[in-house]
Short mmCIF file of C-alpha atoms in Angstrom, two decimals:
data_model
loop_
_atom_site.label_atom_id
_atom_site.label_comp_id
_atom_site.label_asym_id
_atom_site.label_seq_id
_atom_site.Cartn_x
_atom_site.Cartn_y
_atom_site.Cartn_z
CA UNK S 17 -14.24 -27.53 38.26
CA UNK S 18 -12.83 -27.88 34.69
CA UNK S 19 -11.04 -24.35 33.81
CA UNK S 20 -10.74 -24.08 29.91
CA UNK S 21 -8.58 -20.90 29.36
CA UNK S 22 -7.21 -19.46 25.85
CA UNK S 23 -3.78 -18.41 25.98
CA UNK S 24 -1.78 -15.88 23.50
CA UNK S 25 -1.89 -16.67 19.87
CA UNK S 26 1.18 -14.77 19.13
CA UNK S 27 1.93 -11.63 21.89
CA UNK S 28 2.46 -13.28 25.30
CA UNK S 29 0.71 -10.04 26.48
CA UNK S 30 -2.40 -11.85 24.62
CA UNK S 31 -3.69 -12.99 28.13
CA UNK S 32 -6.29 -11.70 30.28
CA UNK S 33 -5.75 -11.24 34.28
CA UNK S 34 -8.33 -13.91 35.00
CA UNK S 35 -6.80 -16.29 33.05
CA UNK S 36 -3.30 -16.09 34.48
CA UNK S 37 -5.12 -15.83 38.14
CA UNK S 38 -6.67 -19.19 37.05
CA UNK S 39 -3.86 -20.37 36.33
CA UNK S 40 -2.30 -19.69 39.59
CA UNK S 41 -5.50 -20.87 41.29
CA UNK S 42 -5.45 -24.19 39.83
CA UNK S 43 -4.34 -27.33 41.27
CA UNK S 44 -2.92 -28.51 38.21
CA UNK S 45 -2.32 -27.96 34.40
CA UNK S 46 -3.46 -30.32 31.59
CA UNK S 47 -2.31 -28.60 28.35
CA UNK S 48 -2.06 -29.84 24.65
CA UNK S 49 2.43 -29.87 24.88
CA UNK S 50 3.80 -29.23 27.86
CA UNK S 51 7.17 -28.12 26.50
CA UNK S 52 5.17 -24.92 24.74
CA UNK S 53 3.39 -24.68 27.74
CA UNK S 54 5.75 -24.34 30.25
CA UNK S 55 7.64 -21.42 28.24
CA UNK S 56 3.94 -19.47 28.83
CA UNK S 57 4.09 -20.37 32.93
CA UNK S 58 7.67 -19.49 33.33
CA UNK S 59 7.21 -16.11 31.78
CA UNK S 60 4.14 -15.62 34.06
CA UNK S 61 6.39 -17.60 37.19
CA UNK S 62 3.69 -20.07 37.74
CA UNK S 63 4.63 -22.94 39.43
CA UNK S 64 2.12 -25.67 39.09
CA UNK S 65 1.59 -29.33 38.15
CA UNK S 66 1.98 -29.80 34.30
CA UNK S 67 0.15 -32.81 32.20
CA UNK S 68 -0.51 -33.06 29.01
CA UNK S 69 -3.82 -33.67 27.21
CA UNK S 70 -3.45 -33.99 23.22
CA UNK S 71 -5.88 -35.23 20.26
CA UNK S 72 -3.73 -38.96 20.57
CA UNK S 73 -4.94 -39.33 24.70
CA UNK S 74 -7.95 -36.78 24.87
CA UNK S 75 -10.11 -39.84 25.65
CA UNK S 76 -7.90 -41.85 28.47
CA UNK S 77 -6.71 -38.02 29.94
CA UNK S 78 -10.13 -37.04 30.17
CA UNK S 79 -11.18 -39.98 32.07
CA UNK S 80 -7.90 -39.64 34.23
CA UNK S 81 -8.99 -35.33 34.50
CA UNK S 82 -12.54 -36.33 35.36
CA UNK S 83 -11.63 -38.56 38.19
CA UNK S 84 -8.95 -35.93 39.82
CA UNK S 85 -12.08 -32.87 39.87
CA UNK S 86 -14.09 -35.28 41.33
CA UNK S 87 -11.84 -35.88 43.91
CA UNK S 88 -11.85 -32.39 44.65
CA UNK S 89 -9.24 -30.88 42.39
CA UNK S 90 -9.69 -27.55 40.21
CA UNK S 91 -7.84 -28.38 36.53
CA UNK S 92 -7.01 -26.06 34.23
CA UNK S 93 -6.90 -26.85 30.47
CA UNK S 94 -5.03 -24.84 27.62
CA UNK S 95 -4.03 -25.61 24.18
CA UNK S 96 -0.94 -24.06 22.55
CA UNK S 97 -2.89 -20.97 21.28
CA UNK S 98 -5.76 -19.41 21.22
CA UNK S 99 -9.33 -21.20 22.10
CA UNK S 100 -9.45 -24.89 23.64
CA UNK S 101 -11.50 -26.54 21.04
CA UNK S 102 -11.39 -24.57 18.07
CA UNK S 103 -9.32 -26.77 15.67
CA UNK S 104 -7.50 -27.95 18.44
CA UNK S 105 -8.09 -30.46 21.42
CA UNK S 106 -10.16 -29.90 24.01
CA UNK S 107 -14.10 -30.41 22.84
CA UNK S 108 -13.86 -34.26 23.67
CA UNK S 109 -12.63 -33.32 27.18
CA UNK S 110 -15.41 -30.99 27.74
CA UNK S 111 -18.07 -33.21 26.39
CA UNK S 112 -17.55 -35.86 28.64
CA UNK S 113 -16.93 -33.71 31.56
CA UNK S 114 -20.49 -32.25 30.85
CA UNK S 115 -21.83 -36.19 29.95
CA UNK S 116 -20.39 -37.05 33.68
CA UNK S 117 -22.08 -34.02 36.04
CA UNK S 118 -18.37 -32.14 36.17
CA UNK S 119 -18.70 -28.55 35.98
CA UNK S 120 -16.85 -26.68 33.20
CA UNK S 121 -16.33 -22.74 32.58
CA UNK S 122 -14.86 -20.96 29.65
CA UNK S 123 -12.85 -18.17 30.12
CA UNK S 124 -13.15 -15.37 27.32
CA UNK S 125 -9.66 -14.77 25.13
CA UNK S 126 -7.88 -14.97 22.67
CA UNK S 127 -8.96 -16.52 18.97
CA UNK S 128 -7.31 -16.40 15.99
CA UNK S 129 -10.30 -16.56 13.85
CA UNK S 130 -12.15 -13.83 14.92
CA UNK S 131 -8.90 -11.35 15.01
CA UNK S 132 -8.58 -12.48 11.32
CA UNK S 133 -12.10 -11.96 10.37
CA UNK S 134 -12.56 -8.76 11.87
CA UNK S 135 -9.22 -7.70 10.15
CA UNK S 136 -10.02 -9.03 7.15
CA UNK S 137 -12.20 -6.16 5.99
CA UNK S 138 -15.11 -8.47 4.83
CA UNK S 139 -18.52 -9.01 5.80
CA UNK S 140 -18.17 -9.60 9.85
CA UNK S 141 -22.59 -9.90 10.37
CA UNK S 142 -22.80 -13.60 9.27
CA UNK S 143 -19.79 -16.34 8.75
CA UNK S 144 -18.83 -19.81 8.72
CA UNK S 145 -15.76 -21.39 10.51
CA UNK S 146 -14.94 -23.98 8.36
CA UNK S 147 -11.60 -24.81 10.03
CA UNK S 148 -9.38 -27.24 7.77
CA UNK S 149 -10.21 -28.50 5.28
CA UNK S 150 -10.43 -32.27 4.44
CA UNK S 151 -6.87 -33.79 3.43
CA UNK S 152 -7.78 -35.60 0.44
CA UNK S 153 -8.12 -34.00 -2.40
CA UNK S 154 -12.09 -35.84 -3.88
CA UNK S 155 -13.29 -35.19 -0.08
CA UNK S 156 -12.43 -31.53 -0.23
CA UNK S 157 -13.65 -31.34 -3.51
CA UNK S 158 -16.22 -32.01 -2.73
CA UNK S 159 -16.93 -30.10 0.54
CA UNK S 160 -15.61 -26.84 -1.32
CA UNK S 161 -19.21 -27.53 -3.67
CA UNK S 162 -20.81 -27.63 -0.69
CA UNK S 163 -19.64 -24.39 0.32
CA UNK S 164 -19.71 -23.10 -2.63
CA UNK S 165 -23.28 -21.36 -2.40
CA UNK S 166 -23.04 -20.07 1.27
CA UNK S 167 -23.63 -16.44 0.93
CA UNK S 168 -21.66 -15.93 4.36
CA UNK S 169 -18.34 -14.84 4.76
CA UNK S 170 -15.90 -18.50 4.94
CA UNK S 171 -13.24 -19.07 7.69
CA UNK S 172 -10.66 -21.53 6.46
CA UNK S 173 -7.57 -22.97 8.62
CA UNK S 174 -4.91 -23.80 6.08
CA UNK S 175 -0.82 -25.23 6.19
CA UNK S 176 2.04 -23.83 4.71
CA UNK S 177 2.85 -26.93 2.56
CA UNK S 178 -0.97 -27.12 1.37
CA UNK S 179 -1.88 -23.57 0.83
CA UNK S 180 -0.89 -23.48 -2.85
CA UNK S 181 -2.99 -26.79 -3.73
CA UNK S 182 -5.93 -25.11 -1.46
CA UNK S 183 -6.09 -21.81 -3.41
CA UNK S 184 -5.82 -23.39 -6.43
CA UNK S 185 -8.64 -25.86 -5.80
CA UNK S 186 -10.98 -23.04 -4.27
CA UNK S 187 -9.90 -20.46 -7.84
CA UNK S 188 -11.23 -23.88 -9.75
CA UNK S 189 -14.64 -24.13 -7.37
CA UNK S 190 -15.62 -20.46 -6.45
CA UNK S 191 -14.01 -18.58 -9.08
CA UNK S 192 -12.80 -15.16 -8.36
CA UNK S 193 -13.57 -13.69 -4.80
CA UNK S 194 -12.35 -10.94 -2.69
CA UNK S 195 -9.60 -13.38 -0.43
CA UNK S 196 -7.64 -12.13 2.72
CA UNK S 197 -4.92 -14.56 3.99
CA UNK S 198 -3.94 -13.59 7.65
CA UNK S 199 -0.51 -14.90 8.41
CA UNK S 200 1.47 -15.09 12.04
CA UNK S 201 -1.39 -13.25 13.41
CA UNK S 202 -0.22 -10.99 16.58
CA UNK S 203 3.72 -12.23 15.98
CA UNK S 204 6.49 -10.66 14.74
CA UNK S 205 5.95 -10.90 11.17
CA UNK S 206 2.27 -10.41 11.23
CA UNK S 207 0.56 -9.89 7.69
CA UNK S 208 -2.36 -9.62 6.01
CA UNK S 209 -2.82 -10.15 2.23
CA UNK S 210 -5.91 -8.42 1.02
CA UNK S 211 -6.24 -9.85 -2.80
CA UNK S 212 -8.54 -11.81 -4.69
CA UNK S 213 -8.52 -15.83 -5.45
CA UNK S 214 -7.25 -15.24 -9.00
CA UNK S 215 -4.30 -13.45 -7.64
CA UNK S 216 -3.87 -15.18 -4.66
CA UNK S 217 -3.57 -18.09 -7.23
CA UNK S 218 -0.88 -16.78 -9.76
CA UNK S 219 1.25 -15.03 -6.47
CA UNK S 220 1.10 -18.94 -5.23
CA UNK S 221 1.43 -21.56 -8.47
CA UNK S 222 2.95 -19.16 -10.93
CA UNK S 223 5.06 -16.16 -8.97
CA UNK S 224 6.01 -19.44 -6.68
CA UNK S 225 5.20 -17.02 -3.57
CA UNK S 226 6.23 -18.89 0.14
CA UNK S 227 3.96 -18.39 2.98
CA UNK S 228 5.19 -19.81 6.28
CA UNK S 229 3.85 -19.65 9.35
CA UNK S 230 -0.18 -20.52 10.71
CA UNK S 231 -2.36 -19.38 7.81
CA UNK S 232 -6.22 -18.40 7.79
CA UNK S 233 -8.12 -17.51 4.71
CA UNK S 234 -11.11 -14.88 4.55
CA UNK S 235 -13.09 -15.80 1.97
CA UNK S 236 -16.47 -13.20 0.63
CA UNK S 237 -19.35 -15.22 0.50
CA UNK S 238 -21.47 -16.15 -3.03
CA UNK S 239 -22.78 -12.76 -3.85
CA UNK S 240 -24.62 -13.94 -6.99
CA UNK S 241 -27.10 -16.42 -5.52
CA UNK S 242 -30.49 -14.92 -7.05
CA UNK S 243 -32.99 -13.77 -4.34
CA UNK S 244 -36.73 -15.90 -4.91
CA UNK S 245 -38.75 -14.01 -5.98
CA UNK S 246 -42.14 -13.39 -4.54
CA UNK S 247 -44.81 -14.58 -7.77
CA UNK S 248 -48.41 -15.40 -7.25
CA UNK S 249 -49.52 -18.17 -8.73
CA UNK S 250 -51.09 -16.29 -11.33
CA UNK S 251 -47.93 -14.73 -12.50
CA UNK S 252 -46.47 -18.29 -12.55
CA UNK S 253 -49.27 -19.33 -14.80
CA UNK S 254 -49.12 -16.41 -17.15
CA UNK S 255 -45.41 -17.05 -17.20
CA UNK S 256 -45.71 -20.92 -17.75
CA UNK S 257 -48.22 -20.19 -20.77
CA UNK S 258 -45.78 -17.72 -22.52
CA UNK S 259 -43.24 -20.16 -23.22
CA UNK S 260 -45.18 -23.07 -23.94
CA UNK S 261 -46.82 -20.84 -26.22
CA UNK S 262 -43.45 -20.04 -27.75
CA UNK S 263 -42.77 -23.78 -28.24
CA UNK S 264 -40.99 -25.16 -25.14
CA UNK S 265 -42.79 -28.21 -23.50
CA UNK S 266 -44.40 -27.77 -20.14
CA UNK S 267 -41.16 -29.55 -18.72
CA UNK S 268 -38.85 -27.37 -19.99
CA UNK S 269 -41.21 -24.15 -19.52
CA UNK S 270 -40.57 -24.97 -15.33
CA UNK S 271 -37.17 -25.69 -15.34
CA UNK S 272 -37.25 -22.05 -17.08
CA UNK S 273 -39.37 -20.27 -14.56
CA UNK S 274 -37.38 -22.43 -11.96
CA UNK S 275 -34.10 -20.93 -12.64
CA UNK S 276 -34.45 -17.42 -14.15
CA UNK S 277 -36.90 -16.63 -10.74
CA UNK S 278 -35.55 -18.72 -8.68
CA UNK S 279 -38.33 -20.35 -7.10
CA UNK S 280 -38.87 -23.69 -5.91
CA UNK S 281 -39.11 -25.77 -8.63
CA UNK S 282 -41.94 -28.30 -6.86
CA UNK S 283 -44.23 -25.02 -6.49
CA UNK S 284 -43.89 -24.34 -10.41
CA UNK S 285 -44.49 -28.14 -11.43
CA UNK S 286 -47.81 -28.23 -9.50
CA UNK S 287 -49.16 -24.75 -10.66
CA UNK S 288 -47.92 -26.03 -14.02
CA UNK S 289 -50.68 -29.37 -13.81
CA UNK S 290 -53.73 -26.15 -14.18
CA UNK S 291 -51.93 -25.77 -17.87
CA UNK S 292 -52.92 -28.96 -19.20
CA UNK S 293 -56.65 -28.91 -17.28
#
């Protein structure tokens, strides 16, 4: 069997007991660098077989890890912290282990994302993990627009060296926001900067503020995304024939009703047709 086990994201006491007895239990140890790795084992004094498994080999290690549990071998698979496979290797491996009839179990552990968002204060009932963000600058352009009307709280994986261009790009998309940046979570110099994007933008481009360290931002989702509103048709009508009454053309009486109500706008063109019958 394929062991996928999250290790501490800061705290070496962020470990469970099954996980370090899996450890121990396991043949052998595939893990995303070995020389971070082994510092973890040697604290816990386990002695085992260390390989490592990275987003460069995932494809030719996975064949080679396949191969050794179907020989009869239980493998164990960590990253450097946290979660296998959140922003970080280890989804290709499981994939194909799944893909080629090779049982796989994940333990529960640690995960930076969810200590951040539950820390962060905002809404915790409905989220997105974005993860990072795309490098170049028209691409994440334009995937900030596309986030820009989730009403769910955002999850954003960011660098020290590209925070300041992030924040400024996501001020110049979303506008202002309630922000938290979680910094070094469960380390030494843990911190959590509860602020807003306008701040969080002058602290960064203008007060020339240094954050170092792994970075996650906790962005409120688009609170003023209008609800639909529930119209009959009737209502529509009457609505429609007000303003073309006060002068605006059928095509610009929808686009009206569209976007104050915010209701499809295909519904209001076709109960619009009954004005002109």
């Amino acid at each position: 069997m394929l062991y996928i086990c999250p290790t501490p994201i800061g705290n070496l006491e962020d470990i469970t007991i099954r996980t370090l007895n899996t450890l121990r239990f396991a043949d052998e140890i595939y893990c995303e660098d070995t020389r971070h790795t082994i510092k973890l084992l040697n604290h816990y004094e386990i002695k085992k077989p260390l390989f490592s498994l990275h987003e460069h080999n995932e494809n030719m290690k996975s064949d080679e890890v396949i191969e050794k549990i179907k020989s009869g071998k239980n493998i164990a698979y960590v990253s450097d912290a946290g979660m296998p496979g959140i922003s970080d290797p280890g989804s290709k491996l499981i994939q194909l282990c799944i893909e080629n009839g090779v049982q796989v179990t994940t333990l529960p552990g640690a995960s930076a994302m969810v200590v951040a968002l539950v820390n962060s204060g905002l809404d915790t009932r409905s989220f997105t993990f974005v993860g990072f963000l795309e490098r170049e600058n028209g691409k994440k352009k334009a995937q900030l627009e596309k986030l820009l009307k989730k009403e769910e709280t955002l999850i954003i994986y960011e660098s020290p060296h590209r925070i300041k261009q992030t924040v400024k790009q996501l001020y110049e998309v979303f506008l202002n926001r309630k922000t938290v940046i979680a910094r070094e979570i469960s380390k030494k110099f843990e911190e959590y900067i509860r602020t807003d994007l306008q701040t969080l933008d002058y602290m960064l481009n203008y007060e020339k503020k240094e954050l170092i360290g792994e970075l996650i931002l906790i962005i409120e989702g688009n609170k003023d995304i209008k609800q639909e509103q529930v119209l009959s048709d009737d209502e529509i009508i009457s609505i429609l024939k007000e303003k073309t009454d006060s002068g605006l053309s059928t095509k610009d009486a929808v686009k009206f009703v569209s976007k104050e109500y915010n209701i499809n706008k295909n519904r209001v063109y076709n109960i619009s047709t009954s004005l002109s019958e």
